Structure formats: structure tokens, C-alpha cells
Amino acid sequence: MRILVKGAGVAGLTVAWQLYRHGFDVTVQEKADAVGTGASGFAGGMLAPWCERESAEEPVLSLGRTAADWWEAALPGQVQRHGTLVVAGGRDTGELDRFASRTTGWEWLDEAAIGALEPDLAGRFRRALFFREEAHLDPRRALSGLTAALEEARMRFLFGAGKDTGRFDRIVDCTGAARIGQLPDLRGVRGEMLYLETEDINLSRPVRLLHPRHPIYIVPREKNRFMVGATMIETDDAGPVTARSMMELLNAAYALHPTFGEARVAETGAGIRPAYPDNLPRVTAFGDTIHVNGFYRHGFLLAPAMAGEVARRLLAEAPQPERLAS
Amino acid sequence: MLTLYDVTVQSRLLLGTARYPSPAILAEAVRRSKTEIVTVSLRRETAGGKAGGAFFEMIRALGVRVLPNTAGCHSVREAVLTAKMARDVFRTDWIKLEVIAHHDTLQPDVFGLVEAARILTADGFQVFPYTTDDLVVAEKLLEAGCCVLMPWCAPIGSAMGPVNPMALRSFRAQFPDVPLIVDAGIGRPSHAAAVMELGYDAVLLNTAVANAGDPATMAEAFALALDAGRLAYAAGPIEPRDMAVPSTPVIGKAVFA
């Protein structure tokens, strides 16, 4: 069965990977000239279903809890399993109790335990929630890793607009926000982020700073970089980050540790997360096209489960010889 | 029945639409609260985008009256501009007017509030001002043309409930004929019931429902509490006393002892 996957973000590449593993003949088409140019490239890469359950419905936990294993199997060595630390400023410690009451899979840490986990945060917070089972990865590295592995397996990638795509039995449309206005009920939720660069502080895991209005997270990356994200604004405007949003992101980083005040702002960016009204992703079929969309803020977390769902549907129609290659 | 400007509604709950886990949950909360009026912030939800935004489409699809607000506006000019934008987007002269003094505490700038209320009323708006429980400011707002007042009962999002019942009581006594809506500071249904018992006409809330573990169920709880509080006010609650008063004569003692 010949499959065309449209879109080379996290949704498209995980579907391509999953279908390839199941023996399908897959081509990936991406209208940009590189992978991960949409919202995926601005993602936090947190595999944090327990934390996300604070504001997301149950499927985010049940579908997302195996995501770290999926990514580890696909890209050995890329998944960092160091948990998530959740803290709040002195005035907002009530937020920690609220967060705890909405979630599971955490333990309370006292000041000493926080310092043992993250020495650079020692003495800054009296207590924190620690989600031991959670993990994170670098989205850009993961997407280029998947692409490299698929190219090595001789999968065809068609970059740029207007390429003749030939004939396919099925199209799997993973073009995300590009389908807003075309897929029923799909809307955009803008997310803004920035990268800070400093050698003066080290973190080993994502840290979430709770705040009643502007909850922000900081995810450590390679080369002394820290991804600070992300705003949630109900619009599909993909323009540059606003001054207000940047101020909120920087304020949060500064509140986590004043050292971030001396960091370099290495990059800013904004992406549009496609979302359905329940903020959960869907796999929907229209004729020969299967749409995988609506990942909201859970692309890396839920893409493996949705890719599995696509594979199940296509295998039910046309069983393929399983590939055992890694 | 509650009449706000020329509009009559049954429900005495006005519900904010920010910070729900998802639009689907917001829609369910609106349904179970039986509210007929929702407030919508224009500022953060419109950084631009196509077709006025899918979020506004969803709000319109709720089938309830929209009270746009100027949340997050820090100056008279900003608030007036936002109100005009809101009128275009939602085709309503209603505006919940917020002029915020401090980004941090979200305390209203009452001087800017009165000035913006004057400008907007002259421009044909029907203004719902978010104000403190200060009586003089309230008088100025009425002079500016406001026919509804919305005093806080505690700082926005604080969930503390009525921190100064005496001030709320004198506010009600001072303006017996003005529709009064408690806006901001409500955390629990019991808080909403308490202000309704004081004779307030309605309650506006957002965080208490949106951030609840189960927003839709909490919305229904608030609807019930508002009904209870309103009924209690209509029924005339008894006044508290310092001493226990037996409700039946105590055996062995003379009734008129």
C-alpha cells in the first residue's frame, strides 16, 4: 500500500516512522524546505502526561504515559528521564497545592531535596512537586533524528511546494495549523517561546513555575541553552513574539533564578498549535485522506499514540509485512 | 428576573470565559450554570488572526449574550479603544469596563475608570464598571452614566470571598435601585450565596469555575448557591443574636420568665 504523509512536523514524522515500521511504502511531502518548521520546532518536548493532567482530560495521561518509551525506542539516547520539578513563587505557593490536588504521580520535596536534585536552585524554594516518571527530549534533535533514520531507510522526502507526488492509495494529512478553517472545529492556539543561553546555571530537568495567570516552564537543552515557554493565546496569528509575552517569559525565568537576567536571548519564536474544542487530537478519515490533527500542546506527548492509531486503521485494510529494522 | 440596561435575564450568574481547560469544558460549564451572559476578554484573544478568531466563533456559538470586557487595559485610551473593537466584533453596546492600576494586584484605577465611563457612555455604550466598594467612586460612575455597578468583594482571582461584608452592606444600602453585581474575589459557592443574601442582584465570576477540578459541576454548584442566596434575601433572614434562643419553650421553666 502506497502512503503519502503530508507534513513533516512531529505528527507527520511519527506517522511516517510508524507506517514504515509496519512495512508500508511511505513518501513524506513537506511544503517547507526542512522538517519541523511549524509548531513542532517551537515545542517544549516535555513528555509530562502527569503534569499536563492538571488542565487536560484523562486521555492525555492514558495515551501519553508510554510516549517516552516510544521515543527512546525510535531514537536511543535522546530521551532524558529526569522527571519534572514544579515550583511556585513565595506568594503563589497555594498554586502548588492546587496543582497537587489535580494531578497524580508526584512527591513533595523540601528545600534540601530540591537542592539535591537541582543544586543551582538550592535555597530558592521551600517546597516543590517532583514528577519522577516524566521525561523530556529536544524536539529539533528528535525531528532531525527521525528524518535521518528514515532517509537512511530510503524513505522518499519531497520538500518544497508544487512537487508532482504521483499516485498513492492513501494520504495521511499531518499539516497541523495549515488546516485551520478547513477541518471542522479546528482552531489555533498561539504559543510563544524563547531560548536563553547562559553558562552560569545548570538544570537537569524541566522546571515549571506556577503562577495564577502566567504558568511558564523552562527546559534545559544542550550547549547551555534553556527553552522558556510558552504562552497560550486564542488566535491563529503567527507573527513575532509580542513585547508583553516576552516580558512574561523573561519575568518567569528571572523569578526562577536571577542568573537568567544575565543570559543571552538566543532566539524567540511563535507557533500555532492546532486544537479541537476538547483540546485532544483526532484521527479522522475523509475519503482517501486520513487527517491527524489537533495536538494542541501535546505534539511530542501524543503523536506516538495517534501514529499507532493510523497504523491500526491502515493495517486493518491492508496487512503489511512487518519490518523489524530499528 | 434581572434587568440590566434594557435587557431582562433569568439567571443571576455572569460567567467569564478565560482559562478553562478546553473550549468544550467551557461550553459545558456555560450550559450547566444556566447563565445567559458571558464575559469575553478582547485583549489577549485577539493578537490578530483570520476571520476574527475561531475562539470568538465558539463564544458566539454558545448562544448566550456576550458582555465583552477590557481586561488588562491600563489606561483610559486603551480601554476606550478596546471597547470600540469589542463593539465591532460582538455587535453590542455592552462593555464591562476595567481600567487596571497595577499589573500585579489588578486593582482598578478608579480615576481612569470614571473618565473612561464618561467617554464610553457619551459614545452610546452601556457600561458595566468593575470598581472597588468605594461609595464616592460609585456615585461618580452613576453620574458618568453607568446604570449598573460591579464592586469587587476581594481582589481578582484571590478566591477569598467577601472580605468586607460591612462595605458591601452599605454599598447595597446606598444604591437600593441600581443593579449591583459582585465582580471578582468569589472563590466558592458559599461566597456567592453570602453576597446574594446581602441583596446583591448578581455575581460575576471566572476563576472559581474555570480552575475548579470539574468546572462544569462547579458551575452548577454556583447556580444553585445563587438561587439559594437570592431566595434567602427575598425571604428575609433572621438577625444574629449573642444568646442562644430556644425555639420551643424549655420544660420546667415559665414561658415568660
mmCIF file of N, CA and C in Angstrom, chain B residues 133 152-165 168 182-195 198 208 222:
data_model
loop_
_atom_site.group_PDB
_atom_site.id
_atom_site.type_symbol
_atom_site.label_atom_id
_atom_site.label_comp_id
_atom_site.label_asym_id
_atom_site.label_seq_id
_atom_site.Cartn_x
_atom_site.Cartn_y
_atom_site.Cartn_z
ATOM 1 N N ASP B 133 -15.312 48.894 46.415
ATOM 2 C CA ASP B 133 -16.554 49.114 47.163
ATOM 3 C C ASP B 133 -16.650 50.555 47.685
ATOM 4 N N TRP B 152 -16.024 44.898 43.564
ATOM 5 C CA TRP B 152 -15.347 43.651 43.941
ATOM 6 C C TRP B 152 -15.751 43.244 45.344
ATOM 7 N N CYS B 153 -15.512 42.002 45.709
ATOM 8 C CA CYS B 153 -15.662 41.632 47.124
ATOM 9 C C CYS B 153 -14.324 41.210 47.698
ATOM 10 N N ALA B 154 -13.331 41.051 46.815
ATOM 11 C CA ALA B 154 -11.944 40.753 47.182
ATOM 12 C C ALA B 154 -11.153 40.901 45.880
ATOM 13 N N PRO B 155 -9.808 40.972 45.960
ATOM 14 C CA PRO B 155 -9.047 41.133 44.718
ATOM 15 C C PRO B 155 -9.329 40.032 43.687
ATOM 16 N N ILE B 156 -9.197 40.372 42.413
ATOM 17 C CA ILE B 156 -9.443 39.428 41.307
ATOM 18 C C ILE B 156 -8.645 38.148 41.513
ATOM 19 N N GLY B 157 -9.316 37.025 41.358
ATOM 20 C CA GLY B 157 -8.623 35.739 41.393
ATOM 21 C C GLY B 157 -8.198 35.297 42.785
ATOM 22 N N SER B 158 -8.483 36.115 43.816
ATOM 23 C CA SER B 158 -7.992 35.776 45.156
ATOM 24 C C SER B 158 -8.809 34.672 45.797
ATOM 25 N N ALA B 159 -10.052 34.500 45.373
ATOM 26 C CA ALA B 159 -10.920 33.435 45.888
ATOM 27 C C ALA B 159 -11.181 33.575 47.386
ATOM 28 N N MET B 160 -11.047 34.792 47.916
ATOM 29 C CA MET B 160 -11.209 34.981 49.364
ATOM 30 C C MET B 160 -12.664 35.156 49.769
ATOM 31 N N GLY B 161 -13.523 35.474 48.830
ATOM 32 C CA GLY B 161 -14.911 35.750 49.195
ATOM 33 C C GLY B 161 -15.010 37.122 49.813
ATOM 34 N N PRO B 162 -16.224 37.502 50.293
ATOM 35 C CA PRO B 162 -16.413 38.862 50.802
ATOM 36 C C PRO B 162 -15.502 39.147 51.999
ATOM 37 N N VAL B 163 -14.481 39.997 51.798
ATOM 38 C CA VAL B 163 -13.551 40.307 52.886
ATOM 39 C C VAL B 163 -14.075 41.457 53.736
ATOM 40 N N ASN B 164 -15.007 42.221 53.198
ATOM 41 C CA ASN B 164 -15.527 43.360 53.955
ATOM 42 C C ASN B 164 -17.055 43.427 53.798
ATOM 43 N N PRO B 165 -17.756 42.539 54.482
ATOM 44 C CA PRO B 165 -19.214 42.477 54.323
ATOM 45 C C PRO B 165 -19.884 43.798 54.688
ATOM 46 N N LEU B 168 -19.883 46.012 51.698
ATOM 47 C CA LEU B 168 -20.853 45.535 50.705
ATOM 48 C C LEU B 168 -22.272 45.885 51.141
ATOM 49 N N VAL B 182 -21.665 41.642 42.075
ATOM 50 C CA VAL B 182 -20.355 41.450 42.692
ATOM 51 C C VAL B 182 -19.440 40.810 41.656
ATOM 52 N N ASP B 183 -18.341 41.495 41.386
ATOM 53 C CA ASP B 183 -17.408 41.063 40.352
ATOM 54 C C ASP B 183 -16.036 40.927 40.989
ATOM 55 N N ALA B 184 -15.487 39.746 40.952
ATOM 56 C CA ALA B 184 -14.128 39.471 41.425
ATOM 57 C C ALA B 184 -14.074 39.102 42.898
ATOM 58 N N GLY B 185 -13.257 38.103 43.171
ATOM 59 C CA GLY B 185 -12.956 37.705 44.537
ATOM 60 C C GLY B 185 -13.739 36.511 45.051
ATOM 61 N N ILE B 186 -14.738 36.070 44.278
ATOM 62 C CA ILE B 186 -15.542 34.928 44.726
ATOM 63 C C ILE B 186 -14.743 33.632 44.518
ATOM 64 N N GLY B 187 -14.684 32.796 45.555
ATOM 65 C CA GLY B 187 -13.950 31.535 45.437
ATOM 66 C C GLY B 187 -14.851 30.315 45.461
ATOM 67 N N ARG B 188 -15.893 30.399 46.288
ATOM 68 C CA ARG B 188 -16.745 29.223 46.489
ATOM 69 C C ARG B 188 -18.213 29.598 46.386
ATOM 70 N N PRO B 189 -19.058 28.592 46.142
ATOM 71 C CA PRO B 189 -20.492 28.874 46.077
ATOM 72 C C PRO B 189 -21.013 29.539 47.352
ATOM 73 N N SER B 190 -20.472 29.192 48.516
ATOM 74 C CA SER B 190 -20.944 29.816 49.748
ATOM 75 C C SER B 190 -20.690 31.328 49.743
ATOM 76 N N HIS B 191 -19.575 31.756 49.114
ATOM 77 C CA HIS B 191 -19.320 33.204 48.992
ATOM 78 C C HIS B 191 -20.409 33.869 48.158
ATOM 79 N N ALA B 192 -20.774 33.192 47.057
ATOM 80 C CA ALA B 192 -21.788 33.755 46.165
ATOM 81 C C ALA B 192 -23.125 33.837 46.893
ATOM 82 N N ALA B 193 -23.445 32.784 47.650
ATOM 83 C CA ALA B 193 -24.695 32.792 48.415
ATOM 84 C C ALA B 193 -24.683 33.937 49.421
ATOM 85 N N ALA B 194 -23.528 34.165 50.047
ATOM 86 C CA ALA B 194 -23.429 35.199 51.082
ATOM 87 C C ALA B 194 -23.709 36.590 50.506
ATOM 88 N N VAL B 195 -23.151 36.894 49.334
ATOM 89 C CA VAL B 195 -23.393 38.242 48.790
ATOM 90 C C VAL B 195 -24.827 38.365 48.264
ATOM 91 N N LEU B 198 -27.012 39.342 50.965
ATOM 92 C CA LEU B 198 -26.911 40.771 51.283
ATOM 93 C C LEU B 198 -27.775 41.611 50.342
ATOM 94 N N ALA B 208 -13.088 30.892 39.752
ATOM 95 C CA ALA B 208 -13.654 29.916 40.686
ATOM 96 C C ALA B 208 -14.263 28.729 39.951
ATOM 97 N N PHE B 222 -22.525 26.759 41.644
ATOM 98 C CA PHE B 222 -22.694 28.208 41.795
ATOM 99 C C PHE B 222 -24.122 28.630 41.459
#
